[in-house]
């Protein structure tokens, strides 16, 4: 008997917590095999066979995560041994199909990756900055109008270069074609803060 569980996970601590939850729920299971993939680019991953023959459990689970194009997910497949030996190909198929069923049954949530930038600017640029941010419908994350004006904005990662170029052009009072991407705008500095 194979039972598959899929959970969102954004850190190693989270996937470990999910694995422990499943182990507590199924203490008599023979195997708790799992795979996970984390990170915006999915470059952190692990697959574990938990005592099954090498490559028969963790890799098929990870393969299904990849075929669904997912990241920030952990899948744990619990196996209760029923006395029938499945062989290598049978195990691979069972773990693959269990994982596919769990992922297909779950709700896959797409999240937009955004980058947050700080605009440091002189007060003379206040009106052009605010007008440009409004025209481009950028989210204002934080404002600080102390000695120098600062505004944190969020932009979609996939549109970052285009939006920042257009933002700089609007603030400078130019058309996008008139401002090279490397051209500075007097009184304006843009710095990357973080990705969310």
mmCIF file of C-alpha atoms in Angstrom:
data_model
loop_
_atom_site.group_PDB
_atom_site.id
_atom_site.type_symbol
_atom_site.label_atom_id
_atom_site.label_comp_id
_atom_site.label_asym_id
_atom_site.label_seq_id
_atom_site.Cartn_x
_atom_site.Cartn_y
_atom_site.Cartn_z
ATOM 1 C CA UNK A 1 0.000 0.000 0.000
ATOM 2 C CA UNK A 2 1.405 3.383 -1.049
ATOM 3 C CA UNK A 3 0.185 6.723 0.365
ATOM 4 C CA UNK A 4 1.572 9.958 -1.065
ATOM 5 C CA UNK A 5 1.501 13.381 0.587
ATOM 6 C CA UNK A 6 2.481 16.660 -1.091
ATOM 7 C CA UNK A 7 3.176 19.843 0.870
ATOM 8 C CA UNK A 8 4.447 23.332 0.089
ATOM 9 C CA UNK A 9 7.857 23.985 1.645
ATOM 10 C CA UNK A 10 10.067 27.052 1.441
ATOM 11 C CA UNK A 11 13.026 25.952 3.569
ATOM 12 C CA UNK A 12 14.865 22.829 4.697
ATOM 13 C CA UNK A 13 13.254 23.197 8.126
ATOM 14 C CA UNK A 14 9.778 23.130 6.561
ATOM 15 C CA UNK A 15 10.312 19.978 4.499
ATOM 16 C CA UNK A 16 11.838 18.249 7.548
ATOM 17 C CA UNK A 17 8.787 19.216 9.631
ATOM 18 C CA UNK A 18 6.450 17.777 6.971
ATOM 19 C CA UNK A 19 8.445 14.536 6.832
ATOM 20 C CA UNK A 20 8.284 14.195 10.621
ATOM 21 C CA UNK A 21 4.510 14.816 10.577
ATOM 22 C CA UNK A 22 4.020 11.996 8.084
ATOM 23 C CA UNK A 23 6.314 9.687 10.064
ATOM 24 C CA UNK A 24 4.284 10.382 13.230
ATOM 25 C CA UNK A 25 1.020 9.720 11.367
ATOM 26 C CA UNK A 26 2.378 6.430 9.962
ATOM 27 C CA UNK A 27 4.784 4.975 12.553
ATOM 28 C CA UNK A 28 4.246 1.375 11.409
ATOM 29 C CA UNK A 29 5.017 2.016 7.746
ATOM 30 C CA UNK A 30 8.072 0.205 6.400
ATOM 31 C CA UNK A 31 9.306 3.159 4.299
ATOM 32 C CA UNK A 32 8.862 6.953 4.257
ATOM 33 C CA UNK A 33 10.470 7.878 0.938
ATOM 34 C CA UNK A 34 10.591 11.489 -0.151
ATOM 35 C CA UNK A 35 11.890 14.120 -2.509
ATOM 36 C CA UNK A 36 11.828 17.885 -2.425
ATOM 37 C CA UNK A 37 12.797 20.836 -4.593
ATOM 38 C CA UNK A 38 13.229 24.359 -3.182
ATOM 39 C CA UNK A 39 14.178 27.829 -4.338
ATOM 40 C CA UNK A 40 13.071 30.330 -6.935
ATOM 41 C CA UNK A 41 15.100 28.524 -9.577
ATOM 42 C CA UNK A 42 14.582 25.082 -8.016
ATOM 43 C CA UNK A 43 18.306 24.498 -7.579
ATOM 44 C CA UNK A 44 18.010 22.921 -4.106
ATOM 45 C CA UNK A 45 16.715 19.357 -4.146
ATOM 46 C CA UNK A 46 17.029 15.955 -2.548
ATOM 47 C CA UNK A 47 15.647 12.464 -3.109
ATOM 48 C CA UNK A 48 15.690 9.708 -0.476
ATOM 49 C CA UNK A 49 14.858 6.003 -0.881
ATOM 50 C CA UNK A 50 14.581 5.304 2.888
ATOM 51 C CA UNK A 51 15.772 1.720 2.600
ATOM 52 C CA UNK A 52 14.200 0.859 -0.755
ATOM 53 C CA UNK A 53 16.637 -0.304 -3.472
ATOM 54 C CA UNK A 54 18.723 2.624 -4.715
ATOM 55 C CA UNK A 55 16.933 4.820 -7.248
ATOM 56 C CA UNK A 56 13.538 3.125 -6.936
ATOM 57 C CA UNK A 57 11.715 5.658 -4.744
ATOM 58 C CA UNK A 58 13.288 9.094 -4.259
ATOM 59 C CA UNK A 59 14.263 9.621 -7.893
ATOM 60 C CA UNK A 60 10.823 8.702 -9.302
ATOM 61 C CA UNK A 61 9.235 11.062 -6.754
ATOM 62 C CA UNK A 62 11.601 13.880 -7.761
ATOM 63 C CA UNK A 63 10.968 13.067 -11.422
ATOM 64 C CA UNK A 64 7.247 13.699 -10.940
ATOM 65 C CA UNK A 65 7.904 16.975 -9.107
ATOM 66 C CA UNK A 66 9.998 18.005 -12.106
ATOM 67 C CA UNK A 67 7.469 16.812 -14.690
ATOM 68 C CA UNK A 68 4.837 18.983 -12.989
ATOM 69 C CA UNK A 69 7.329 21.895 -13.123
ATOM 70 C CA UNK A 70 7.148 22.542 -9.384
ATOM 71 C CA UNK A 71 9.438 24.062 -6.818
ATOM 72 C CA UNK A 72 9.011 24.747 -3.097
ATOM 73 C CA UNK A 73 7.387 21.353 -2.622
ATOM 74 C CA UNK A 74 8.055 18.155 -0.681
ATOM 75 C CA UNK A 75 6.410 14.817 -1.458
ATOM 76 C CA UNK A 76 6.503 11.952 1.028
ATOM 77 C CA UNK A 77 5.333 8.504 -0.057
ATOM 78 C CA UNK A 78 4.591 6.034 2.723
ATOM 79 C CA UNK A 79 4.800 2.312 1.960
ATOM 80 C CA UNK A 80 3.188 -0.393 4.014
ATOM 81 C CA UNK A 81 4.670 -3.694 2.895
ATOM 82 C CA UNK A 82 1.910 -6.133 1.992
ATOM 83 C CA UNK A 83 4.068 -9.172 1.359
ATOM 84 C CA UNK A 84 4.285 -8.877 -2.434
ATOM 85 C CA UNK A 85 7.721 -8.179 -3.894
ATOM 86 C CA UNK A 86 7.343 -5.647 -6.705
ATOM 87 C CA UNK A 87 10.844 -5.705 -8.144
ATOM 88 C CA UNK A 88 12.779 -2.647 -9.285
ATOM 89 C CA UNK A 89 10.478 -1.609 -12.134
ATOM 90 C CA UNK A 90 7.374 -2.240 -10.017
ATOM 91 C CA UNK A 91 8.697 -0.045 -7.201
ATOM 92 C CA UNK A 92 9.631 2.749 -9.601
ATOM 93 C CA UNK A 93 6.170 2.636 -11.164
ATOM 94 C CA UNK A 94 4.391 2.557 -7.789
ATOM 95 C CA UNK A 95 6.317 5.536 -6.386
ATOM 96 C CA UNK A 96 5.951 7.486 -9.642
ATOM 97 C CA UNK A 97 2.199 6.871 -9.903
ATOM 98 C CA UNK A 98 1.559 7.603 -6.214
ATOM 99 C CA UNK A 99 3.391 10.904 -6.510
ATOM 100 C CA UNK A 100 1.629 11.853 -9.753
ATOM 101 C CA UNK A 101 -1.764 11.151 -8.159
ATOM 102 C CA UNK A 102 -0.961 13.271 -5.082
ATOM 103 C CA UNK A 103 0.288 16.189 -7.176
ATOM 104 C CA UNK A 104 -2.667 15.983 -9.568
ATOM 105 C CA UNK A 105 -5.137 15.924 -6.659
ATOM 106 C CA UNK A 106 -3.513 18.855 -4.868
ATOM 107 C CA UNK A 107 -3.976 22.527 -5.558
ATOM 108 C CA UNK A 108 -0.958 23.940 -7.350
ATOM 109 C CA UNK A 109 -0.449 27.578 -6.424
ATOM 110 C CA UNK A 110 1.505 29.851 -8.728
ATOM 111 C CA UNK A 111 3.261 32.721 -7.071
ATOM 112 C CA UNK A 112 4.665 35.767 -8.780
ATOM 113 C CA UNK A 113 8.295 36.379 -7.972
ATOM 114 C CA UNK A 114 8.918 40.043 -7.314
ATOM 115 C CA UNK A 115 12.026 42.078 -6.710
ATOM 116 C CA UNK A 116 11.972 45.068 -4.405
ATOM 117 C CA UNK A 117 14.031 48.124 -5.307
ATOM 118 C CA UNK A 118 14.708 51.314 -3.396
ATOM 119 C CA UNK A 119 14.481 54.574 -5.294
ATOM 120 C CA UNK A 120 16.620 57.239 -3.606
ATOM 121 C CA UNK A 121 15.889 60.614 -5.143
ATOM 122 C CA UNK A 122 16.015 64.345 -4.581
ATOM 123 C CA UNK A 123 12.829 66.151 -3.635
ATOM 124 C CA UNK A 124 12.962 67.939 -6.994
ATOM 125 C CA UNK A 125 12.098 64.564 -8.564
ATOM 126 C CA UNK A 126 9.162 63.841 -6.221
ATOM 127 C CA UNK A 127 6.441 64.569 -8.767
ATOM 128 C CA UNK A 128 8.073 62.714 -11.703
ATOM 129 C CA UNK A 129 8.828 59.694 -9.474
ATOM 130 C CA UNK A 130 5.310 59.465 -8.060
ATOM 131 C CA UNK A 131 3.727 59.981 -11.495
ATOM 132 C CA UNK A 132 5.942 57.281 -13.045
ATOM 133 C CA UNK A 133 5.214 54.789 -10.256
ATOM 134 C CA UNK A 134 1.479 55.443 -10.622
ATOM 135 C CA UNK A 135 1.526 55.256 -14.440
ATOM 136 C CA UNK A 136 3.373 51.919 -14.370
ATOM 137 C CA UNK A 137 1.063 50.630 -11.602
ATOM 138 C CA UNK A 138 4.009 49.624 -9.403
ATOM 139 C CA UNK A 139 3.399 48.567 -5.821
ATOM 140 C CA UNK A 140 4.825 50.948 -3.232
ATOM 141 C CA UNK A 141 6.228 48.779 -0.440
ATOM 142 C CA UNK A 142 7.680 51.501 1.800
ATOM 143 C CA UNK A 143 8.178 55.269 1.806
ATOM 144 C CA UNK A 144 10.711 57.338 3.720
ATOM 145 C CA UNK A 145 10.701 61.077 3.248
ATOM 146 C CA UNK A 146 13.496 62.168 5.538
ATOM 147 C CA UNK A 147 16.561 64.162 4.516
ATOM 148 C CA UNK A 148 16.402 62.478 1.123
ATOM 149 C CA UNK A 149 13.328 60.852 -0.379
ATOM 150 C CA UNK A 150 13.279 57.054 -0.603
ATOM 151 C CA UNK A 151 10.593 54.826 -2.044
ATOM 152 C CA UNK A 152 10.650 51.021 -2.153
ATOM 153 C CA UNK A 153 8.793 49.487 -5.087
ATOM 154 C CA UNK A 154 8.040 45.908 -6.135
ATOM 155 C CA UNK A 155 8.352 44.762 -9.751
ATOM 156 C CA UNK A 156 7.669 41.375 -11.304
ATOM 157 C CA UNK A 157 10.962 39.598 -11.806
ATOM 158 C CA UNK A 158 10.187 38.742 -15.423
ATOM 159 C CA UNK A 159 9.470 42.395 -16.264
ATOM 160 C CA UNK A 160 12.218 43.931 -14.129
ATOM 161 C CA UNK A 161 14.531 45.256 -16.839
ATOM 162 C CA UNK A 162 11.741 46.682 -18.993
ATOM 163 C CA UNK A 163 9.924 48.310 -16.068
ATOM 164 C CA UNK A 164 13.036 49.843 -14.513
ATOM 165 C CA UNK A 165 14.097 51.224 -17.894
ATOM 166 C CA UNK A 166 10.643 52.704 -18.491
ATOM 167 C CA UNK A 167 10.537 54.065 -14.930
ATOM 168 C CA UNK A 168 13.889 55.810 -15.370
ATOM 169 C CA UNK A 169 12.831 57.244 -18.739
ATOM 170 C CA UNK A 170 9.561 58.613 -17.339
ATOM 171 C CA UNK A 171 11.347 60.186 -14.359
ATOM 172 C CA UNK A 172 13.878 61.777 -16.727
ATOM 173 C CA UNK A 173 11.021 63.090 -18.888
ATOM 174 C CA UNK A 174 12.166 61.100 -21.929
ATOM 175 C CA UNK A 175 10.777 58.400 -24.172
ATOM 176 C CA UNK A 176 12.199 54.928 -23.550
ATOM 177 C CA UNK A 177 14.022 55.032 -26.901
ATOM 178 C CA UNK A 178 15.793 58.253 -25.849
ATOM 179 C CA UNK A 179 17.344 56.754 -22.705
ATOM 180 C CA UNK A 180 19.890 53.956 -22.931
ATOM 181 C CA UNK A 181 19.584 51.304 -20.196
ATOM 182 C CA UNK A 182 22.969 52.327 -18.779
ATOM 183 C CA UNK A 183 22.222 56.099 -18.756
ATOM 184 C CA UNK A 184 22.027 57.674 -15.305
ATOM 185 C CA UNK A 185 19.196 59.958 -14.269
ATOM 186 C CA UNK A 186 20.385 62.980 -12.294
ATOM 187 C CA UNK A 187 19.163 62.884 -8.696
ATOM 188 C CA UNK A 188 18.010 59.243 -8.851
ATOM 189 C CA UNK A 189 19.653 56.078 -7.567
ATOM 190 C CA UNK A 190 18.047 52.644 -7.768
ATOM 191 C CA UNK A 191 19.251 49.781 -5.583
ATOM 192 C CA UNK A 192 18.047 46.186 -5.368
ATOM 193 C CA UNK A 193 16.894 45.271 -1.854
ATOM 194 C CA UNK A 194 15.546 41.706 -1.990
ATOM 195 C CA UNK A 195 13.494 39.158 -3.888
ATOM 196 C CA UNK A 196 10.143 37.947 -2.555
#
